[in-house]
CSV table of C-alpha atoms and ligand atoms in Angstrom, one decimal:
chain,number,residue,atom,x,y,z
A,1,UNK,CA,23.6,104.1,136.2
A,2,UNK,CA,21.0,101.5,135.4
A,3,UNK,CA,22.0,98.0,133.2
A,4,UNK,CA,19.5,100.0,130.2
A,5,UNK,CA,21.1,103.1,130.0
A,6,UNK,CA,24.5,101.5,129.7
A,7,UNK,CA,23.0,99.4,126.9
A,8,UNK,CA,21.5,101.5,124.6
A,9,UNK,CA,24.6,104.1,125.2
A,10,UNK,CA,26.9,101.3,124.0
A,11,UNK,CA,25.3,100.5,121.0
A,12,UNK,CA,28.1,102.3,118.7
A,13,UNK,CA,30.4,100.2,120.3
A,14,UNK,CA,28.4,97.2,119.8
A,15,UNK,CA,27.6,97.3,116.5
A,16,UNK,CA,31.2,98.0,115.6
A,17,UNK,CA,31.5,94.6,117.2
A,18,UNK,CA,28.8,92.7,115.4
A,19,UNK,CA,29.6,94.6,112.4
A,20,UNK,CA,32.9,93.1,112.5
A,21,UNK,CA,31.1,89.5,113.2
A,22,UNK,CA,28.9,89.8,110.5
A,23,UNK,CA,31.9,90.8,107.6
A,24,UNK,CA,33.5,87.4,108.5
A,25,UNK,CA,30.3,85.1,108.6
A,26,UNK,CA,27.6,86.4,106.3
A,27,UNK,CA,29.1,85.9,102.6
A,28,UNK,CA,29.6,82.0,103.7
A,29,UNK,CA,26.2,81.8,105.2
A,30,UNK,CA,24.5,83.6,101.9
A,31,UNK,CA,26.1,80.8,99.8
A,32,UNK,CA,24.6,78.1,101.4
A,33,UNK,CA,20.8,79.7,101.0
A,34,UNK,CA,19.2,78.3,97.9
A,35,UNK,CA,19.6,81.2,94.7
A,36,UNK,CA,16.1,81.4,93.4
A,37,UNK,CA,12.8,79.4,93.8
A,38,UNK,CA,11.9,80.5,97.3
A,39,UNK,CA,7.6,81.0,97.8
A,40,UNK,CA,8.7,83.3,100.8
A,41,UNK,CA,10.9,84.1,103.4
A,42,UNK,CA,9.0,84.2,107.1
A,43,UNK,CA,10.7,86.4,109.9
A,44,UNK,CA,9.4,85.1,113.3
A,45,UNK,CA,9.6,86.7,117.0
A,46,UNK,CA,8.0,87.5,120.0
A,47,UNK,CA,8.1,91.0,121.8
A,48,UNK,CA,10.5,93.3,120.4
A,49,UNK,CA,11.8,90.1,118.2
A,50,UNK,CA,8.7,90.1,116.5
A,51,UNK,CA,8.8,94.1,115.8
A,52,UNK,CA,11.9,93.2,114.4
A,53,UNK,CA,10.5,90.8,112.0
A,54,UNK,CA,8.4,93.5,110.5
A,55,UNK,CA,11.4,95.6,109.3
A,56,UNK,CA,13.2,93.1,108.6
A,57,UNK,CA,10.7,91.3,106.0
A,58,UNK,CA,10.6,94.9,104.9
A,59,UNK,CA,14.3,94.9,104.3
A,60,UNK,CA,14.5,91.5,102.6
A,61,UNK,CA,11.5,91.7,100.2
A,62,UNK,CA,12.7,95.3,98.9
A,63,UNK,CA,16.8,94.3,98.7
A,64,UNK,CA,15.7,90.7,97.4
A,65,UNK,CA,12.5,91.3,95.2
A,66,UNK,CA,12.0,87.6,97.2
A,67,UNK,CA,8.6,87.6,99.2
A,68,UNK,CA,8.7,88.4,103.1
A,69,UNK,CA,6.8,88.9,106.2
A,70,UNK,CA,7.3,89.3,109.4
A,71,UNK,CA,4.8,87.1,112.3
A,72,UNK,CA,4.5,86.5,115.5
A,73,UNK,CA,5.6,83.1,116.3
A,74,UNK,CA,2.6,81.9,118.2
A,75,UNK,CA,1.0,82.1,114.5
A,76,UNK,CA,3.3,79.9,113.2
A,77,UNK,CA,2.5,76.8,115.0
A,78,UNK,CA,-1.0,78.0,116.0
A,79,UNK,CA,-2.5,79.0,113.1
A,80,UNK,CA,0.0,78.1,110.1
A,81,UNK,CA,-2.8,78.2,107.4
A,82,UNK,CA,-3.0,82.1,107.4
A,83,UNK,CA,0.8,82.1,107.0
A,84,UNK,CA,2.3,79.4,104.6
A,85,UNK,CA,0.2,77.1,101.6
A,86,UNK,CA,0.4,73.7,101.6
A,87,UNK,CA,3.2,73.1,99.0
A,88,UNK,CA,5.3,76.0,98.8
A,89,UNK,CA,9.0,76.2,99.6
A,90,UNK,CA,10.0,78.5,102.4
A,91,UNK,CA,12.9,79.9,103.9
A,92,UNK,CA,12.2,80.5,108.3
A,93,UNK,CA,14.0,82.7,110.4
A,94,UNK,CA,13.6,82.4,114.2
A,95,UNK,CA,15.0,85.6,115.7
A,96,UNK,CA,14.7,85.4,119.4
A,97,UNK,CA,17.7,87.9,121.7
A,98,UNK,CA,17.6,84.7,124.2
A,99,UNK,CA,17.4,81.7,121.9
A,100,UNK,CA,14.9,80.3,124.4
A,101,UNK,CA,11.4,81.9,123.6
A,102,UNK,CA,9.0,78.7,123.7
A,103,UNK,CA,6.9,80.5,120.9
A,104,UNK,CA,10.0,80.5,119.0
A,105,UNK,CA,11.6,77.6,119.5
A,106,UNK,CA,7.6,75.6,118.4
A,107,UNK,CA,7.5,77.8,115.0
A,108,UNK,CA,10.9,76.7,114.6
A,109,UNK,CA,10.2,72.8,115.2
A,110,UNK,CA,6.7,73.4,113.4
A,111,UNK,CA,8.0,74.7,110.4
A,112,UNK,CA,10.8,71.7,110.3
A,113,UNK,CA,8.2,69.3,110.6
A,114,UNK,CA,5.8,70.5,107.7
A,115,UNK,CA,8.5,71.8,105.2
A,116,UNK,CA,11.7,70.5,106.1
A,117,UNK,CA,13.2,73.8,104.7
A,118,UNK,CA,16.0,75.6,105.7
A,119,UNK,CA,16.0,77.8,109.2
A,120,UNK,CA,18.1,80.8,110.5
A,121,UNK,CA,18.4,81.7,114.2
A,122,UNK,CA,19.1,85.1,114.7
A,123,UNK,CA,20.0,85.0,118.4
A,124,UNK,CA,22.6,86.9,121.3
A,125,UNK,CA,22.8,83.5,123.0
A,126,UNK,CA,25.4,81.2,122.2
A,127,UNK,CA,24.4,77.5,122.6
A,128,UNK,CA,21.0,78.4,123.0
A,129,UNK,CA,18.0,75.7,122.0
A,130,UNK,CA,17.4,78.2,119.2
A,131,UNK,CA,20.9,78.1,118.0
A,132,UNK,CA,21.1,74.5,118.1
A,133,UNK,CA,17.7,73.6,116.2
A,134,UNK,CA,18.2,75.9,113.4
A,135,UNK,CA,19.7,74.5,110.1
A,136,UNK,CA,22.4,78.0,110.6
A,137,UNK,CA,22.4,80.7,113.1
A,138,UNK,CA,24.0,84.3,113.5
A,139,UNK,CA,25.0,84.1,117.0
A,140,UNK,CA,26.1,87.6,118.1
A,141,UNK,CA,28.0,86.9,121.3
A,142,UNK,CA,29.2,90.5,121.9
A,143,UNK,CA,25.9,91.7,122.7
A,144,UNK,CA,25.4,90.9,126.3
A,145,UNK,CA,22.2,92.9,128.3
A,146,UNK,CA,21.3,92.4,131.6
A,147,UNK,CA,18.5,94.6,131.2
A,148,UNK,CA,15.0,92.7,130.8
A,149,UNK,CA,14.3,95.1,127.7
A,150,UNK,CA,15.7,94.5,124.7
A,151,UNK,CA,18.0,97.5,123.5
A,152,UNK,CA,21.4,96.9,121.7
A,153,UNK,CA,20.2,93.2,121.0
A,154,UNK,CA,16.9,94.6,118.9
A,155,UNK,CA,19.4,97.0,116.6
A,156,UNK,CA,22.4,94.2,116.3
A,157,UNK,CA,19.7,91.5,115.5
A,158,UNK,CA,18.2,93.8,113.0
A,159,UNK,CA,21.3,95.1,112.0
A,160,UNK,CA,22.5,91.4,110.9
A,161,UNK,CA,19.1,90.6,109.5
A,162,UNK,CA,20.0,94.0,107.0
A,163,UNK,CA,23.4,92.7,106.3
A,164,UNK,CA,22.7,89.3,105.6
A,165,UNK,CA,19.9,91.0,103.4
A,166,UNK,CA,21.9,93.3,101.3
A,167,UNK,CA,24.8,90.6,101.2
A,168,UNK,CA,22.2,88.1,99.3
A,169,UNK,CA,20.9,91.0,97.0
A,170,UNK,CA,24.7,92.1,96.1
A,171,UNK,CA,24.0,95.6,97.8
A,172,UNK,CA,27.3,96.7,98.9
A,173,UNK,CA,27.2,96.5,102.9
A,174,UNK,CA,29.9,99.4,103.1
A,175,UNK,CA,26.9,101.7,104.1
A,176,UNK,CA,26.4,99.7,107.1
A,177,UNK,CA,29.8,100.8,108.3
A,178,UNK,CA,29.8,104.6,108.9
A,179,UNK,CA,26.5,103.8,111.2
A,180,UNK,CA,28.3,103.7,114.5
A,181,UNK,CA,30.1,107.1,113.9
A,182,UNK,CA,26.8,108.0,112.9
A,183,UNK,CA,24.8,106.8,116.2
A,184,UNK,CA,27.8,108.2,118.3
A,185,UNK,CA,27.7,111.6,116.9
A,186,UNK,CA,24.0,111.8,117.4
A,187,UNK,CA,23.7,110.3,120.9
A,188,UNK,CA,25.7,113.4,121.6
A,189,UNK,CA,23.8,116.0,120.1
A,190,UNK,CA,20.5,115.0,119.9
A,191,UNK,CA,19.8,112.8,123.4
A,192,UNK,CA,18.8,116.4,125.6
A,193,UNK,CA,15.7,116.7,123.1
A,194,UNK,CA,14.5,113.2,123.9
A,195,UNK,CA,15.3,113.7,127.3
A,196,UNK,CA,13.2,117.1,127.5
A,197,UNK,CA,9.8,115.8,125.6
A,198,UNK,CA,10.2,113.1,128.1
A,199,UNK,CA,10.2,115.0,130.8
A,200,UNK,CA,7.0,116.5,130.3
A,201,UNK,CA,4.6,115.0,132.0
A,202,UNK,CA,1.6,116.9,130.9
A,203,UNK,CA,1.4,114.1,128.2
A,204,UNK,CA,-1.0,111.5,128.8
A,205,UNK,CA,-1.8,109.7,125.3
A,206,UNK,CA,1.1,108.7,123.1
A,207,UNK,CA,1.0,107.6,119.2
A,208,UNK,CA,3.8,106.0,117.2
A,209,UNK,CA,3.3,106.6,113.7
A,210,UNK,CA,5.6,104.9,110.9
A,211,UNK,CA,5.5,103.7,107.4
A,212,UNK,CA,6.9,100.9,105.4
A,213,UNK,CA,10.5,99.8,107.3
A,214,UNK,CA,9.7,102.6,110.0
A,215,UNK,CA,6.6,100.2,111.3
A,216,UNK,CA,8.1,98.3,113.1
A,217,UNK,CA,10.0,100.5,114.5
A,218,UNK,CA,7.8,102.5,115.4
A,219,UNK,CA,5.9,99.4,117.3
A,220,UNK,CA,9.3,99.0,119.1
A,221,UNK,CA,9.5,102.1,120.3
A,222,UNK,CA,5.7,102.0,121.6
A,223,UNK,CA,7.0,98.8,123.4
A,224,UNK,CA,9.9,100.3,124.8
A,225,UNK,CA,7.9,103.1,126.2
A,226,UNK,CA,5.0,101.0,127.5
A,227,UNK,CA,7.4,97.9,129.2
A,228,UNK,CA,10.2,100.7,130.8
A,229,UNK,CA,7.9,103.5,131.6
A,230,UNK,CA,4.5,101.7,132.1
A,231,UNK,CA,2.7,104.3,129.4
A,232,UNK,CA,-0.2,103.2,127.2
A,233,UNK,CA,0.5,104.1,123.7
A,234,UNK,CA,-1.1,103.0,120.2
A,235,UNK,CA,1.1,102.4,116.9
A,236,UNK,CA,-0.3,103.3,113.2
A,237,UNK,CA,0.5,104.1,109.8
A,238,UNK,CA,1.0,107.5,109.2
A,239,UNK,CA,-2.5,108.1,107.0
A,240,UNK,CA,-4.2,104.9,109.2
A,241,UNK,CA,-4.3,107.4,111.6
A,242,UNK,CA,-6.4,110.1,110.2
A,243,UNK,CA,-9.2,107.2,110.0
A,244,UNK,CA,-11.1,107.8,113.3
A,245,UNK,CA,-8.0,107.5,115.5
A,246,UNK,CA,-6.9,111.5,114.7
A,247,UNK,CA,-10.4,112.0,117.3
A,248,UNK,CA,-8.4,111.6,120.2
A,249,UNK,CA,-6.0,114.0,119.5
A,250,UNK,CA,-5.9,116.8,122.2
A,251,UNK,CA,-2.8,119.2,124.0
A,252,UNK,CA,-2.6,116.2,126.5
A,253,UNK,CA,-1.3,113.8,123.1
A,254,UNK,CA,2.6,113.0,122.1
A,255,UNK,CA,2.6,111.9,118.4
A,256,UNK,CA,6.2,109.9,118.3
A,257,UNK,CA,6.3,110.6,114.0
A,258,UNK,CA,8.8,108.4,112.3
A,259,UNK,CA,9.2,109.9,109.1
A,260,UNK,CA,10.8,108.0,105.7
A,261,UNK,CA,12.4,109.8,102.8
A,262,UNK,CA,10.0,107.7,100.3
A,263,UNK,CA,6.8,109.7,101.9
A,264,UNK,CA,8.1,112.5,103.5
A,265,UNK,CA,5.8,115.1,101.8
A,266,UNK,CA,2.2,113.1,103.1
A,267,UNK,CA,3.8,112.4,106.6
A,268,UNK,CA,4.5,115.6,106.7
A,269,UNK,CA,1.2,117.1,106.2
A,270,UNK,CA,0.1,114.2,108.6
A,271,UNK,CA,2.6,116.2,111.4
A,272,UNK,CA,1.6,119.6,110.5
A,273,UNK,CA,-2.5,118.5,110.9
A,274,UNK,CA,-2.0,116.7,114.2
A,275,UNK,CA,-0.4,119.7,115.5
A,276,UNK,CA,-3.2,121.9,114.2
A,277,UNK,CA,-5.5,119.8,116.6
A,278,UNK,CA,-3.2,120.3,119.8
A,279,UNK,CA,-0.4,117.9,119.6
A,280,UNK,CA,2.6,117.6,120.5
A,281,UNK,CA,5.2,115.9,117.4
A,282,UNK,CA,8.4,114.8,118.4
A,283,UNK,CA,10.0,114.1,115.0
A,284,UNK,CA,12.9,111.8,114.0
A,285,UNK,CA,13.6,111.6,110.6
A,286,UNK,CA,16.4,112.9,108.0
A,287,UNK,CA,14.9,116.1,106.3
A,288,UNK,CA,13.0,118.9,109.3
A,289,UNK,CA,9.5,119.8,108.8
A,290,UNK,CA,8.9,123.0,106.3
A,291,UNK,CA,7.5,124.8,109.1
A,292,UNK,CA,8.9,124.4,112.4
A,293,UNK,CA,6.9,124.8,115.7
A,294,UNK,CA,8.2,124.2,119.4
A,295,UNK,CA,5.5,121.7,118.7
A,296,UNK,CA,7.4,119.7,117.1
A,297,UNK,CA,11.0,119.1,118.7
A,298,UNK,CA,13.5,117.3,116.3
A,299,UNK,CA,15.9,114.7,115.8
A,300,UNK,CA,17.0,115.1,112.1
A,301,UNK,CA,19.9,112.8,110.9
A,302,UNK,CA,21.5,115.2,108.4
A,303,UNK,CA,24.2,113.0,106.9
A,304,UNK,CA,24.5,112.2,103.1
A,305,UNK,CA,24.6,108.2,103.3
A,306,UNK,CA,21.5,107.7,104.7
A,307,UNK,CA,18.6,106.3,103.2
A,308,UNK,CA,15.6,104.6,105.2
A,309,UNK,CA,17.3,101.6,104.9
A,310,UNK,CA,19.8,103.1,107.8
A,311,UNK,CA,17.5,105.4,109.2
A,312,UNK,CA,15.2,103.0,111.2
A,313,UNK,CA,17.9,101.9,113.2
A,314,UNK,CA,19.1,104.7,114.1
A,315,UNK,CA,15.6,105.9,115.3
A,316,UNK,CA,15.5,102.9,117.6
A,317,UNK,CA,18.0,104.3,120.0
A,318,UNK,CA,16.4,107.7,120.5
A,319,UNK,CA,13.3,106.0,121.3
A,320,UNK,CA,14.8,103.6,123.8
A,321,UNK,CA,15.7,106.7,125.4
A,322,UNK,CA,12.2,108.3,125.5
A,323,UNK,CA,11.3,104.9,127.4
A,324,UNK,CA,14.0,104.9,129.6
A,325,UNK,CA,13.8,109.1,130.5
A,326,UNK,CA,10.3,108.8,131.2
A,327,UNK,CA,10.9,105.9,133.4
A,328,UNK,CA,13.2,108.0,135.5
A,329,UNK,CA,11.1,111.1,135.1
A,330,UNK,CA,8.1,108.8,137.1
A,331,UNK,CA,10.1,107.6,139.6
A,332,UNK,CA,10.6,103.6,137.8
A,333,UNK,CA,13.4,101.5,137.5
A,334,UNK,CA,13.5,100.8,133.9
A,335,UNK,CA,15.8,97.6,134.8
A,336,UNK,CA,13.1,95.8,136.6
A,337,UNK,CA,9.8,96.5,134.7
A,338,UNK,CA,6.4,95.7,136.2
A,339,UNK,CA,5.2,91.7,135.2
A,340,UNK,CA,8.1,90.8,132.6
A,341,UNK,CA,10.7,88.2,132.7
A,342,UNK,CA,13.3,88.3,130.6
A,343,UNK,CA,12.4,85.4,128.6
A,344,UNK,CA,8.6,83.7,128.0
A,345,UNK,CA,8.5,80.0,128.7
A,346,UNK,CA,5.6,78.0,128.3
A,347,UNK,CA,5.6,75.3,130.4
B,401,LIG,C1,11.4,88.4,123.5
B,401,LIG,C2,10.7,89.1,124.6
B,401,LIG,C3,11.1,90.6,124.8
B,401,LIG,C4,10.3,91.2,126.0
B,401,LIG,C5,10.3,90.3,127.2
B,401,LIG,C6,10.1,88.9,127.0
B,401,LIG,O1,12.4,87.6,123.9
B,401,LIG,O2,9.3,89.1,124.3
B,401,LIG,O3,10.8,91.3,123.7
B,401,LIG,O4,10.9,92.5,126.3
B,401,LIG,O5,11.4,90.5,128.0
B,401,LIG,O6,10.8,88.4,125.8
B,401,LIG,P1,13.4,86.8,122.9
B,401,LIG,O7,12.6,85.7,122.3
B,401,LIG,O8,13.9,87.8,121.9
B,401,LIG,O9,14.5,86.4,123.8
């Protein structure tokens, strides 16, 4: 079995680790961030980092009612005007699986420079430049991944992101907990649907669609496909995708529809009409469809504690494993994807 299969298979596992990490470390590291008075809060990444960064300032604005967003880090450094104001006071996480990213590591020394405010590295790489230039760093050591992708070390980064999130707003994190169990249950029952719609290679346009926290995801899950299975896909908002880009829709399309609880009842007439034109909707999300189609395979988390806080990570997994069973279905090895290194270093 392939380094990626083994990684995203172990992610119960691993967050049970990082979960135990993050109960030790977090409640010290919240203390030491300043109580009120912050402008913003700027998440910063590259690749599926950056992804990250746009459910993670999700997270934090709604937990914190404290400003977020999420960038690419090349923006920080290249064009910080469209990104901070000149006087304001900022709090900068760098979140970067190898702790090595050059992008990263300039936003990072950029943003000391100009504001001399407080960073956080968010990182799988112990002793890592990252690590070392950040004011405090979440360091979580027990993910290790050979693969190129990013897998276990997008959920465990965004998993800590959530914890240190909900820690500062005083949400209890005993949510977080029951999420392995959770993962592990559906891995079981739920990884043959994934495996089937990736199969089928009749499909030859595929669309990620998520709202609100589920964006991001859903532009990780476009990544994962494209980098493991070398498939061109497009990522919108659910309704942003009625607005010209619903014309492409045909038999040959795969709409990837990450639904929320907060807007289930428009996403859902979003699902229904793109199946209308010919789709195909493969569906994660916590409540089915009204009507159900074999147009629209499934993967509903039914549990009670869920919310779409939790939900988004779970979705992650299932499509990390679209990516990786359509690599296999074409014939590639999803280790050793076409043009990527495992870490982007300008020189
Ligand atoms: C981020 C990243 C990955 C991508 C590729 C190159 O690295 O862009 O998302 O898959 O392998 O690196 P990092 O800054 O999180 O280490």
């Amino acid at each position: 079995m392939e380094h990626t299969y083994n990684e995203i298979i172990r992610q119960p596992l691993v967050w049970r680790e990082v979960l135990t990490q993050l109960q030790k470390e977090t409640k010290a590291l919240v203390s030491l961030l300043p109580k009120r008075g912050l402008n913003e809060v700027v998440f910063a990444g590259c690749g599926s980092s950056y992804n990250l960064a746009l459910t993670a300032a999700y997270f934090w604005q709604r937990l914190n009612k404290e400003r977020a967003r999420g960038v690419p880090s090349s923006e920080v450094f290249l064009f910080p005007e469209g990104i901070f104001l000149s006087d304001g006071n900022y709090l900068f996480f760098g979140i970067s699986r190898s702790g090595e990213t050059t992008e990263t590591l300039r936003a990072l020394e950029s943003f000391k420079e100009r504001f001399g405010g407080i960073t956080i590295g968010i990182t799988c790489q112990e002793n890592s430049l990252l690590s070392r230039s950040a004011s405090y760093s979440v360091i979580l050591s027990s993910v290790v991944e050979n693969s190129i992708v990013m897998t276990q070390s997008f959920s465990s980064m965004l998993l800590s992101v959530l914890f240190l999130a909900m820690e500062r707003s005083g949400v209890s994190t005993s949510a977080l907990m029951a999420l392995p169990d959770i993962l592990d249950k559906y891995i079981d029952r739920s990884r043959a649907t994934i495996e089937n719609v990736a199969a089928n290679l009749k499909f030859s346009k595929f669309i990620f669609l998520g709202n609100g926290p589920f964006y991001g995801i859903a532009w990780e899950g476009s990544l994962k496909l494209k980098e493991m299975s070398l498939t061109s896909t497009e990522t919108f908002h659910f309704l942003e995708f009625r607005h010209g880009p619903k014309s492409i829709v045909d038999e040959e399309t795969l709409v990837i529809a990450l639904s929320s609880e907060q807007a289930f009842d428009l996403e859902e007439k979003v699902i229904q009409e793109l199946v209308a034109l010919g789709a195909t909707v493969l569906h994660l999300g916590r409540k089915p469809v009204s009507v159900p189609s074999p147009k629209i395979p499934e993967v509903i988390f039914e549990e009670k504690n869920l919310n779409d806080f939790l939900t988004p990570l779970l979705d992650v997994v299932f499509l990390q494993f679209l990516g990786y069973f359509r690599a296999k279905k074409k014939g590639l090895n999803p280790d050793n994807p076409k043009h990527l290194d495992r870490v982007v270093i300008i020189t």
